[in-house]
mmCIF file of C-alpha atoms and ligand atoms in Angstrom:
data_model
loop_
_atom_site.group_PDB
_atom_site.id
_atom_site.type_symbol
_atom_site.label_atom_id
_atom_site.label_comp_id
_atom_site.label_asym_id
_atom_site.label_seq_id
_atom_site.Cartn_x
_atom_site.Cartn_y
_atom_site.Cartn_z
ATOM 1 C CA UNK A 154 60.416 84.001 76.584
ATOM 2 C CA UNK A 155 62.566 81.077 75.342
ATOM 3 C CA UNK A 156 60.988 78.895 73.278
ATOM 4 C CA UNK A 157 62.710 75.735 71.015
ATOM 5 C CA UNK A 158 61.513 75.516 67.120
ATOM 6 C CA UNK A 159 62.354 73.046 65.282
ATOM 7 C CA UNK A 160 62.947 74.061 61.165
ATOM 8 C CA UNK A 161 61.888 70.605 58.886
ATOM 9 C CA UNK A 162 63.950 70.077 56.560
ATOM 10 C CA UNK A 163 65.242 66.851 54.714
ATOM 11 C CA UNK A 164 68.063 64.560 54.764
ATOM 12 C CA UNK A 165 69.414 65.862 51.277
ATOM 13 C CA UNK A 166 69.678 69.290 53.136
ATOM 14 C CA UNK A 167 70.013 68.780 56.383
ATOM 15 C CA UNK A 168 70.300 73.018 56.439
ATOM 16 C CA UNK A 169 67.884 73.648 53.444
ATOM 17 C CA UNK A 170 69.296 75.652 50.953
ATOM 18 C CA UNK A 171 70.418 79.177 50.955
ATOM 19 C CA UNK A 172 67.404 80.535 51.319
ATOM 20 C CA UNK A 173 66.411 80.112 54.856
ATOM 21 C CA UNK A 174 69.571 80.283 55.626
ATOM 22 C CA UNK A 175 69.256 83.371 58.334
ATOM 23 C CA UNK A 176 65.985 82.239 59.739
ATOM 24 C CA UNK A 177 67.743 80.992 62.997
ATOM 25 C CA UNK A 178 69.363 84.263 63.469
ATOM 26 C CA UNK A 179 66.234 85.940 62.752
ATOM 27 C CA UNK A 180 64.581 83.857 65.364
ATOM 28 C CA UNK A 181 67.146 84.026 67.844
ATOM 29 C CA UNK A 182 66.485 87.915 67.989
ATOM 30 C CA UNK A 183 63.300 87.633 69.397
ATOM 31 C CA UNK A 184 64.180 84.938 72.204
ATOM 32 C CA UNK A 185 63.549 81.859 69.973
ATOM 33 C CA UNK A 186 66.340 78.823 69.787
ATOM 34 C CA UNK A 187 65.731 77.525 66.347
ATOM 35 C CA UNK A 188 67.580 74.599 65.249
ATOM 36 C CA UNK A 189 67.197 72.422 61.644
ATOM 37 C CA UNK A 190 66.528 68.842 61.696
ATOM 38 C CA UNK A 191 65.179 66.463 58.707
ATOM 39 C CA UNK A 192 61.617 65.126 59.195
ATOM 40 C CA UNK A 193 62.345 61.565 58.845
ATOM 41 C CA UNK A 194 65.188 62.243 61.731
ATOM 42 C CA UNK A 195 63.293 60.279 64.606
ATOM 43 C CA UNK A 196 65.857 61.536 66.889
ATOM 44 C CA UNK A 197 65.193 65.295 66.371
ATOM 45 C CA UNK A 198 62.542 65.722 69.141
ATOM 46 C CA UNK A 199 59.992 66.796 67.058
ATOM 47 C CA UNK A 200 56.967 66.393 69.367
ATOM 48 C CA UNK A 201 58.508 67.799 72.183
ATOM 49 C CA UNK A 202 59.219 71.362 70.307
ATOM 50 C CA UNK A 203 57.442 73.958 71.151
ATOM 51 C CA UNK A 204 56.952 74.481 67.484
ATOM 52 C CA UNK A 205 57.601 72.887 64.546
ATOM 53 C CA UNK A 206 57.662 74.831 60.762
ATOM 54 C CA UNK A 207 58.101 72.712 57.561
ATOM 55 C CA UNK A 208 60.432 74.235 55.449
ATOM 56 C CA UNK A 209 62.599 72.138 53.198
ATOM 57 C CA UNK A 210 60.794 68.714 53.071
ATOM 58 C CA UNK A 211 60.978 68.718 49.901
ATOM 59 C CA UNK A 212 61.844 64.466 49.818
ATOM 60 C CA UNK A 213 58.437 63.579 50.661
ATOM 61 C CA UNK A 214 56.498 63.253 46.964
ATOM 62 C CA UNK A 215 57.754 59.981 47.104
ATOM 63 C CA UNK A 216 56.461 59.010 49.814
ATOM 64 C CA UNK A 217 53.347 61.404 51.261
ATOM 65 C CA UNK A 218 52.007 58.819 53.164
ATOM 66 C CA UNK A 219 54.891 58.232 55.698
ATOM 67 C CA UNK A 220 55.031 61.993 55.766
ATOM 68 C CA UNK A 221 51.475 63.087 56.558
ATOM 69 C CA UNK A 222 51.314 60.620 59.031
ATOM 70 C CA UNK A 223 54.077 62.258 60.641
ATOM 71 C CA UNK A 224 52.876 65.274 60.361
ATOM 72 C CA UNK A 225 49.579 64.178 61.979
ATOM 73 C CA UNK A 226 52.000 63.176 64.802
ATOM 74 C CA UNK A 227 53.411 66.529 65.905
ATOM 75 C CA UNK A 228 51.119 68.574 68.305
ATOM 76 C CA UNK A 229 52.663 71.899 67.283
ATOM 77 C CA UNK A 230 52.808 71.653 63.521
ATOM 78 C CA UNK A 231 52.836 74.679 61.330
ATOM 79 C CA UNK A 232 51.432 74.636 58.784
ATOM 80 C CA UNK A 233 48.740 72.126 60.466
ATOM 81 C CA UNK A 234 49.492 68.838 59.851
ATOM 82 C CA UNK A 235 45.171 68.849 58.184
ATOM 83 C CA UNK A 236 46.068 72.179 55.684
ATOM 84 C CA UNK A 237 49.113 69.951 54.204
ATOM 85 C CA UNK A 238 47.175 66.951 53.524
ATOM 86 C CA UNK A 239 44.938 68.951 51.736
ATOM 87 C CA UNK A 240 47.533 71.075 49.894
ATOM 88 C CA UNK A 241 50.341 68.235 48.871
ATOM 89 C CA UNK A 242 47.383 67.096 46.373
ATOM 90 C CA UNK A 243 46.636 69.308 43.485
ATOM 91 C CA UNK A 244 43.264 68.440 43.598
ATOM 92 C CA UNK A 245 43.109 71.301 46.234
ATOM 93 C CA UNK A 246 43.545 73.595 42.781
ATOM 94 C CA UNK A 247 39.632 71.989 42.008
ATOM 95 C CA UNK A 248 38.219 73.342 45.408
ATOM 96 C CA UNK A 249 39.458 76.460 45.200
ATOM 97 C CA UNK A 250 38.263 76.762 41.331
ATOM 98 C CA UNK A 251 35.300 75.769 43.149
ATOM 99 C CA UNK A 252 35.183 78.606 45.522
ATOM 100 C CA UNK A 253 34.896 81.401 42.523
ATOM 101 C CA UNK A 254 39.073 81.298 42.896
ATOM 102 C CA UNK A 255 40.284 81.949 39.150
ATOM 103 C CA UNK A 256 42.562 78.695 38.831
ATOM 104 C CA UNK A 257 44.430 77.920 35.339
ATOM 105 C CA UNK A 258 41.930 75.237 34.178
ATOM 106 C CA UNK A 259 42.704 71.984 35.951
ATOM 107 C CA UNK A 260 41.661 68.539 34.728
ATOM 108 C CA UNK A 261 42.635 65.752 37.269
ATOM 109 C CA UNK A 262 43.576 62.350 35.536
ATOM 110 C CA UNK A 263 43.533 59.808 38.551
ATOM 111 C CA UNK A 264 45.749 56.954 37.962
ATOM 112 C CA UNK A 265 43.854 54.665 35.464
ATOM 113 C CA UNK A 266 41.975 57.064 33.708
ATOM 114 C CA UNK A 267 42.872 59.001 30.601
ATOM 115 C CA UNK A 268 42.049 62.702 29.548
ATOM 116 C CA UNK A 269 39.915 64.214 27.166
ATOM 117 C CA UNK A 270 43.022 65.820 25.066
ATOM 118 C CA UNK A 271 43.070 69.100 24.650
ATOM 119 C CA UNK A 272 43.732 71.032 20.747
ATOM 120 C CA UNK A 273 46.026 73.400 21.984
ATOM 121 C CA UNK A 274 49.305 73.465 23.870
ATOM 122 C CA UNK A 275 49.609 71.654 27.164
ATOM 123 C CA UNK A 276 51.538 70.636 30.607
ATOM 124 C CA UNK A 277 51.035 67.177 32.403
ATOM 125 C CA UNK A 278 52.484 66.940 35.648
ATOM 126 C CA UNK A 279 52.094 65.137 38.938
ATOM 127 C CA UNK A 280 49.611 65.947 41.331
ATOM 128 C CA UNK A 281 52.211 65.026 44.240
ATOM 129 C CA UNK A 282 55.086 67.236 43.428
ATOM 130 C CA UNK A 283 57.822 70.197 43.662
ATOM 131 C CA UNK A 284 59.737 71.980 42.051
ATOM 132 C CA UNK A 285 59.082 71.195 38.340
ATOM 133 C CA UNK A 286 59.804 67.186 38.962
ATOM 134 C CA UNK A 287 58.153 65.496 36.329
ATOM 135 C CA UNK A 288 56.439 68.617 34.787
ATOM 136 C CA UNK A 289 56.507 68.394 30.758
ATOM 137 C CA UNK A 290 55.026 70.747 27.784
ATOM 138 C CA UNK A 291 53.347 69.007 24.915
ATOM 139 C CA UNK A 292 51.995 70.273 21.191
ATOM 140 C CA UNK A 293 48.675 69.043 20.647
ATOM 141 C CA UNK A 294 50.126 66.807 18.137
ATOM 142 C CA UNK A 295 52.676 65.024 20.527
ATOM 143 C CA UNK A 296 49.503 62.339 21.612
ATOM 144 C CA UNK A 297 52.038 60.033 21.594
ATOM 145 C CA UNK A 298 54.677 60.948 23.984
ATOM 146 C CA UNK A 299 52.157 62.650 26.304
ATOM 147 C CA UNK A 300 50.256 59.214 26.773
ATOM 148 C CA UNK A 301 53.897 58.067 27.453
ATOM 149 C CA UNK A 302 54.477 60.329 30.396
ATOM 150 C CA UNK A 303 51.195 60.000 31.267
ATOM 151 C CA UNK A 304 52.071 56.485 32.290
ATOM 152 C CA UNK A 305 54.805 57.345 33.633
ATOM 153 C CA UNK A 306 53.231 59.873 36.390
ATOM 154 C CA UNK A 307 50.802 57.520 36.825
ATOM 155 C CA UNK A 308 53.404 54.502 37.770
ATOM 156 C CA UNK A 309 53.649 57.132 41.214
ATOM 157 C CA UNK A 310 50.125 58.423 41.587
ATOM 158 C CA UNK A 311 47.730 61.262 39.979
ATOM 159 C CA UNK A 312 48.387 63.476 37.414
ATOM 160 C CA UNK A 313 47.141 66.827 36.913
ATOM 161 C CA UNK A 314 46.726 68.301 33.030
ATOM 162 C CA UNK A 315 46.551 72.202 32.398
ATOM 163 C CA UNK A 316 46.695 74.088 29.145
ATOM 164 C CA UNK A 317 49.635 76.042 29.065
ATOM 165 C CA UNK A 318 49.674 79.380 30.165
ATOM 166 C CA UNK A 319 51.738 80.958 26.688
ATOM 167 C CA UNK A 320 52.217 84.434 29.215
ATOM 168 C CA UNK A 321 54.537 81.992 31.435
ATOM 169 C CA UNK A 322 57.334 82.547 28.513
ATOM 170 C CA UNK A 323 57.073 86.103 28.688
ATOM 171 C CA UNK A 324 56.332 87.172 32.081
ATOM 172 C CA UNK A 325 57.005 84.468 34.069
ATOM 173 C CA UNK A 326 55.071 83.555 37.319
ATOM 174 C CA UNK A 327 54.527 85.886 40.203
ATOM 175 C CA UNK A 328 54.547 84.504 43.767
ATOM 176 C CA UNK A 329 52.985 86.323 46.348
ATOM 177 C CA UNK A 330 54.349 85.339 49.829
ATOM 178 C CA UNK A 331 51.998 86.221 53.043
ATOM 179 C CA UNK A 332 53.755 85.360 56.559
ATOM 180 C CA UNK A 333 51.176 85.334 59.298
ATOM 181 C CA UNK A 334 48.125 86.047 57.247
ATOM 182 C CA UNK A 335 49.514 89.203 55.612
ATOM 183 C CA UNK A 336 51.022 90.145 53.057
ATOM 184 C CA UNK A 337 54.525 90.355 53.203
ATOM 185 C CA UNK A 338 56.760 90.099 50.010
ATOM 186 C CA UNK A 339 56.791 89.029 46.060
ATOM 187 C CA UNK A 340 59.327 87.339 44.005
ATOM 188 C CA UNK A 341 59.322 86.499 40.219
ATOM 189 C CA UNK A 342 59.856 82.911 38.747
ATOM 190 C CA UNK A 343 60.902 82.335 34.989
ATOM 191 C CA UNK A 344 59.400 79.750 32.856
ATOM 192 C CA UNK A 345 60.322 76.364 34.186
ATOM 193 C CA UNK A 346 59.195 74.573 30.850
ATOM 194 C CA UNK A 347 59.426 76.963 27.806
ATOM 195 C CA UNK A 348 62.247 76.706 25.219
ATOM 196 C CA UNK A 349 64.912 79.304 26.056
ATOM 197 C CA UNK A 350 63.505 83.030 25.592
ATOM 198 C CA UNK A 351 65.877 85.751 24.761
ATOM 199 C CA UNK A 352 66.251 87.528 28.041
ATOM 200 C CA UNK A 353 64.668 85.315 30.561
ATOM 201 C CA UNK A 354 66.297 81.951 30.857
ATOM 202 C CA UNK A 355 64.033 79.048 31.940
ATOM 203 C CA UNK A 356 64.519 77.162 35.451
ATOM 204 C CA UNK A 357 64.527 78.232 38.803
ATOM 205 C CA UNK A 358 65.495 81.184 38.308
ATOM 206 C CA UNK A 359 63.861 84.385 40.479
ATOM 207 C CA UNK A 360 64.618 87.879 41.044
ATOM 208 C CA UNK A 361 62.541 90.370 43.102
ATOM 209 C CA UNK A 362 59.011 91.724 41.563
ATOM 210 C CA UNK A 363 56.422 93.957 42.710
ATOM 211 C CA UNK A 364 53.321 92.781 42.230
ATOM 212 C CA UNK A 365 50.205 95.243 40.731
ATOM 213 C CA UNK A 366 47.020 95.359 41.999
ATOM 214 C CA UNK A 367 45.007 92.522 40.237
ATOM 215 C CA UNK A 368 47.899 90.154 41.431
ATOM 216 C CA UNK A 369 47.634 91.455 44.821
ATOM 217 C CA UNK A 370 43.858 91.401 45.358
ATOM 218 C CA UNK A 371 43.998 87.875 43.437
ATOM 219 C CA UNK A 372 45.992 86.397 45.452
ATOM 220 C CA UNK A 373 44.259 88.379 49.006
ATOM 221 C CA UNK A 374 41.225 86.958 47.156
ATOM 222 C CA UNK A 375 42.719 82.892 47.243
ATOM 223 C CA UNK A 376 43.981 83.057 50.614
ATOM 224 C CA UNK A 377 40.182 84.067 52.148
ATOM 225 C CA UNK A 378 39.071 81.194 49.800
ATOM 226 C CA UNK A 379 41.533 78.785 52.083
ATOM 227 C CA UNK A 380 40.334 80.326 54.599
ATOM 228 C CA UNK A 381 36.787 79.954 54.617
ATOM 229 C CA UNK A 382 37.284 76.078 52.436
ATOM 230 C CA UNK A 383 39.076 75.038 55.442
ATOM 231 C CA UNK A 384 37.742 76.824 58.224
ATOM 232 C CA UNK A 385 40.490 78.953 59.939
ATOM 233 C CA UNK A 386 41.908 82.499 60.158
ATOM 234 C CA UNK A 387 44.039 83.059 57.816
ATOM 235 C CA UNK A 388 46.406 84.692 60.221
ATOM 236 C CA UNK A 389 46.686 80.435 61.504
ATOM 237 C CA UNK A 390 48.728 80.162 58.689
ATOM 238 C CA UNK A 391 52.218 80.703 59.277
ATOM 239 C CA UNK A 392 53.191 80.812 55.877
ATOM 240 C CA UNK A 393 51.238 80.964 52.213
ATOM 241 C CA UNK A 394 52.583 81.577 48.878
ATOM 242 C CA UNK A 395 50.319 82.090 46.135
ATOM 243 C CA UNK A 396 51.732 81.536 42.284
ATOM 244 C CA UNK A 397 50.452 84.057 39.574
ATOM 245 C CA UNK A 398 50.267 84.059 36.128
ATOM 246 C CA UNK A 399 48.237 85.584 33.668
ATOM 247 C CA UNK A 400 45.462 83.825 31.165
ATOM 248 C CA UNK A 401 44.952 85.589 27.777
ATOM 249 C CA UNK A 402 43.387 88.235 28.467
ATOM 250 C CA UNK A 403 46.155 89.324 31.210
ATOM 251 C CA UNK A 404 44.254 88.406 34.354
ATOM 252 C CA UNK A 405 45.711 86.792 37.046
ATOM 253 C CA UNK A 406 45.047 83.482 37.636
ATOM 254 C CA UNK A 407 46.029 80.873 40.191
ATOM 255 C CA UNK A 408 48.838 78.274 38.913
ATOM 256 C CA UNK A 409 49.325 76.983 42.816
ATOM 257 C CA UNK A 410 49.091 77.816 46.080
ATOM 258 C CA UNK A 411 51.837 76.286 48.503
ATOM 259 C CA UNK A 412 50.839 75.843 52.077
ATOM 260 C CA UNK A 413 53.255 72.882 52.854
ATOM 261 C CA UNK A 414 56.778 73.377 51.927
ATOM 262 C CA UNK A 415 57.382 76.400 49.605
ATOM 263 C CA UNK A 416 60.365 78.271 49.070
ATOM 264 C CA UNK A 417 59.643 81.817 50.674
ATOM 265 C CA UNK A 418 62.380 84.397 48.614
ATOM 266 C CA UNK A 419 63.696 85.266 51.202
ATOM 267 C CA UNK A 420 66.967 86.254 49.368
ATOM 268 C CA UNK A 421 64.887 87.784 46.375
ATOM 269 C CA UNK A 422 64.127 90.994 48.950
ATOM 270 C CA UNK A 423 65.064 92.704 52.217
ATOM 271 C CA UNK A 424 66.268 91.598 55.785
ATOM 272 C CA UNK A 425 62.684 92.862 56.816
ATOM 273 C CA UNK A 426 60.761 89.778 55.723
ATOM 274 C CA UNK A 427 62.865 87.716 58.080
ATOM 275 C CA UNK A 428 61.785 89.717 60.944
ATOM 276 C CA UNK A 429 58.015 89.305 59.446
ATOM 277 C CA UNK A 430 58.537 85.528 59.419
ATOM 278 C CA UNK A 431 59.937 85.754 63.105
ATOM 279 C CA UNK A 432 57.375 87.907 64.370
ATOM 280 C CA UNK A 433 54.793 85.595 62.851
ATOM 281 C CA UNK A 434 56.395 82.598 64.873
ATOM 282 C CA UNK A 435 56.243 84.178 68.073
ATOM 283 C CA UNK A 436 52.878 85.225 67.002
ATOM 284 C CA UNK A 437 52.047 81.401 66.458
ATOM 285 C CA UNK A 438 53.397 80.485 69.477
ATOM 286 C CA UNK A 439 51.805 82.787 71.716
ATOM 287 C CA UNK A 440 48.500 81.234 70.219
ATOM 288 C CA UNK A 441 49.459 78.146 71.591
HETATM 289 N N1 ADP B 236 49.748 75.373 32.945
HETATM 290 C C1 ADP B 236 50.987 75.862 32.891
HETATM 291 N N2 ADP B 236 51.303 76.858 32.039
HETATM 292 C C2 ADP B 236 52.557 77.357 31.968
HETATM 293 N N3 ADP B 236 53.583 76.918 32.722
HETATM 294 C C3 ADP B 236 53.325 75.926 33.602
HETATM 295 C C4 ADP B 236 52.025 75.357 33.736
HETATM 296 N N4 ADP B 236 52.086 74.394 34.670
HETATM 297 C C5 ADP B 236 53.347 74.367 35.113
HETATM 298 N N5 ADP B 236 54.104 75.284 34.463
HETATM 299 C C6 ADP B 236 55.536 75.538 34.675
HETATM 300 O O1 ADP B 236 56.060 74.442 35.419
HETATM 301 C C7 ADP B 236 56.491 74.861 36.714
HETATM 302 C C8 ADP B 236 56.084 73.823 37.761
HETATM 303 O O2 ADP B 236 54.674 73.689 37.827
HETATM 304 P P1 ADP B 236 53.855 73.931 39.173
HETATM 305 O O3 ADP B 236 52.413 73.830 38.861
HETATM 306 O O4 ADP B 236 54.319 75.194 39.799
HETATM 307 O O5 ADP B 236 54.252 72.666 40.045
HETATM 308 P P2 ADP B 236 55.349 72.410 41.162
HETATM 309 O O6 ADP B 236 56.032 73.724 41.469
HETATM 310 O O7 ADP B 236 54.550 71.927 42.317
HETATM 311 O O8 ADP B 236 56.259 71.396 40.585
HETATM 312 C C9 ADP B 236 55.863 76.224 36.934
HETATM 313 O O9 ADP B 236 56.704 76.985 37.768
HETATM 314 C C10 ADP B 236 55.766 76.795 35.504
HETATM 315 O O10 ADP B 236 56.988 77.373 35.085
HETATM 316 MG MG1 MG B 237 55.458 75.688 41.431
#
């Protein structure tokens, strides 16, 4: 077979960034041209391609409307263009809570409204966003500048408040990756908003982990919730990363659980994921 994929990225990187980086090569081993092109790139020949895979679209928080719709646009979309609706909203977090998943407790604050504030330590952040953008820490006492950046998420749209998880500082979050429906590979995360710890710098920085087996059956456990909340084999979904920490009492629990655009780790392990993820595409499009 020769099939054409087109890779979504963005304009900011065209390429994405080093971590996809020997997808195309990957794909090209198993009789698949592969090329990268940004979304908003109406030259690209998106709905022509056999399939398209979001990747790197990582510019559209700003503005999900223009990008869902073109997502709804493309025949061939992986993942579908209905998952990504539902998963570029953290309100997703509520259905799957709702599902028996084990979610960090989730509080949506749609724009307008105000929370009930918690007593102890917590995070508000956007409930369209990546990457950490516009995620902040707050002492119970800091009212003040939380209602602050509360109005400032809510000049662009929902926000989302959480207590914070105090095992993020020390263990950092776990994210499960699953290419095709199955499990594949795992990758570690250090805090994004704790003050510096000795030993584990905050940002994005990852390094390989292997996950035990309460994080593995969680996360097993979150993608059959999808699953069965939105009415498809899991194996439909091309790619699914699930993001672990732990609550007080050490048990896993869901922080999110990125069906649109995550970053897979594909540097954080071995060459043999990329042949997963290539495998799973032909697998995709031979369901076509
Ligand atoms: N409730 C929380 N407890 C501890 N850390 C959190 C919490 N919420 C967010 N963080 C930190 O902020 C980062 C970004 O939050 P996340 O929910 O993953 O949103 P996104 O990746 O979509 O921006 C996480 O990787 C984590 O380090
Ligand atoms: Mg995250």
């Amino acid at each position: 077979m020769s099939a054409q994929v087109l890779l979504a990225s963005c304009a900011e990187l065209p390429e994405s960034n080093g971590d996809d980086t020997a997808l195309p090569d990957a794909l090209a081993a198993v009789g698949i041209r592969a090329e990268w092109a940004p979304w908003d790139d109406a030259s690209a020949g998106f709905a022509a391609a056999d399939l398209v895979v979001l990747r790197s679209t990582w510019d559209y928080a700003h503005r999900r409307e223009e990008f869902l719709d073109w997502c709804s646009g493309i025949p061939a979309l992986v993942n579908p263009a209905d998952v990504v609706r539902w998963n570029t909203h953290k309100g997703y977090l509520a259905d799957l809570a709702g599902a028996g998943v084990p979610v960090v407790p989730t509080s949506l604050v749609e724009v307008g409204r105000q929370p009930s504030w918690p007593d102890r330590e917590f995070v508000l952040k956007p409930a369209v966003g990546a990457g950490a953008r516009g995620a902040a820490r707050f002492a119970p006492d800091a009212l003040d500048a939380a209602r602050a950046h509360l109005d400032h998420l809510h000049a662009a749209g929902d926000a989302v408040l959480q207590p914070y998880q105090a095992d993020v500082d020390r263990s950092g979050e776990t994210a499960l990756v699953f290419l095709g429906g199955s499990y594949s590979h795992a990758f570690a995360k250090a805090p994004m908003l704790a003050p510096p710890v000795p030993g584990f710098r905050t940002g994005e920085h990852l390094r390989p982990a292997e996950p035990d087996a309460a994080l593995r059956r969680a996360a097993e456990d979150a993608l059959d919730a999808v699953a069965g909340l939105r009415g498809i084999d899991r194996a439909e979904l091309l790619y699914a990363r699930v993001d672990l920490v732990r609550g007080a009492d050490g048990a896993p629990l869901l922080l999110e659980l990125e069906l649109s655009e995550p970053s897979l780790g594909f540097r954080q392990t071995g060459p043999a994921a990329q042949l997963r993820f290539a495998s799973a595409v032909r697998a995709a499009l031979a369901r076509r």
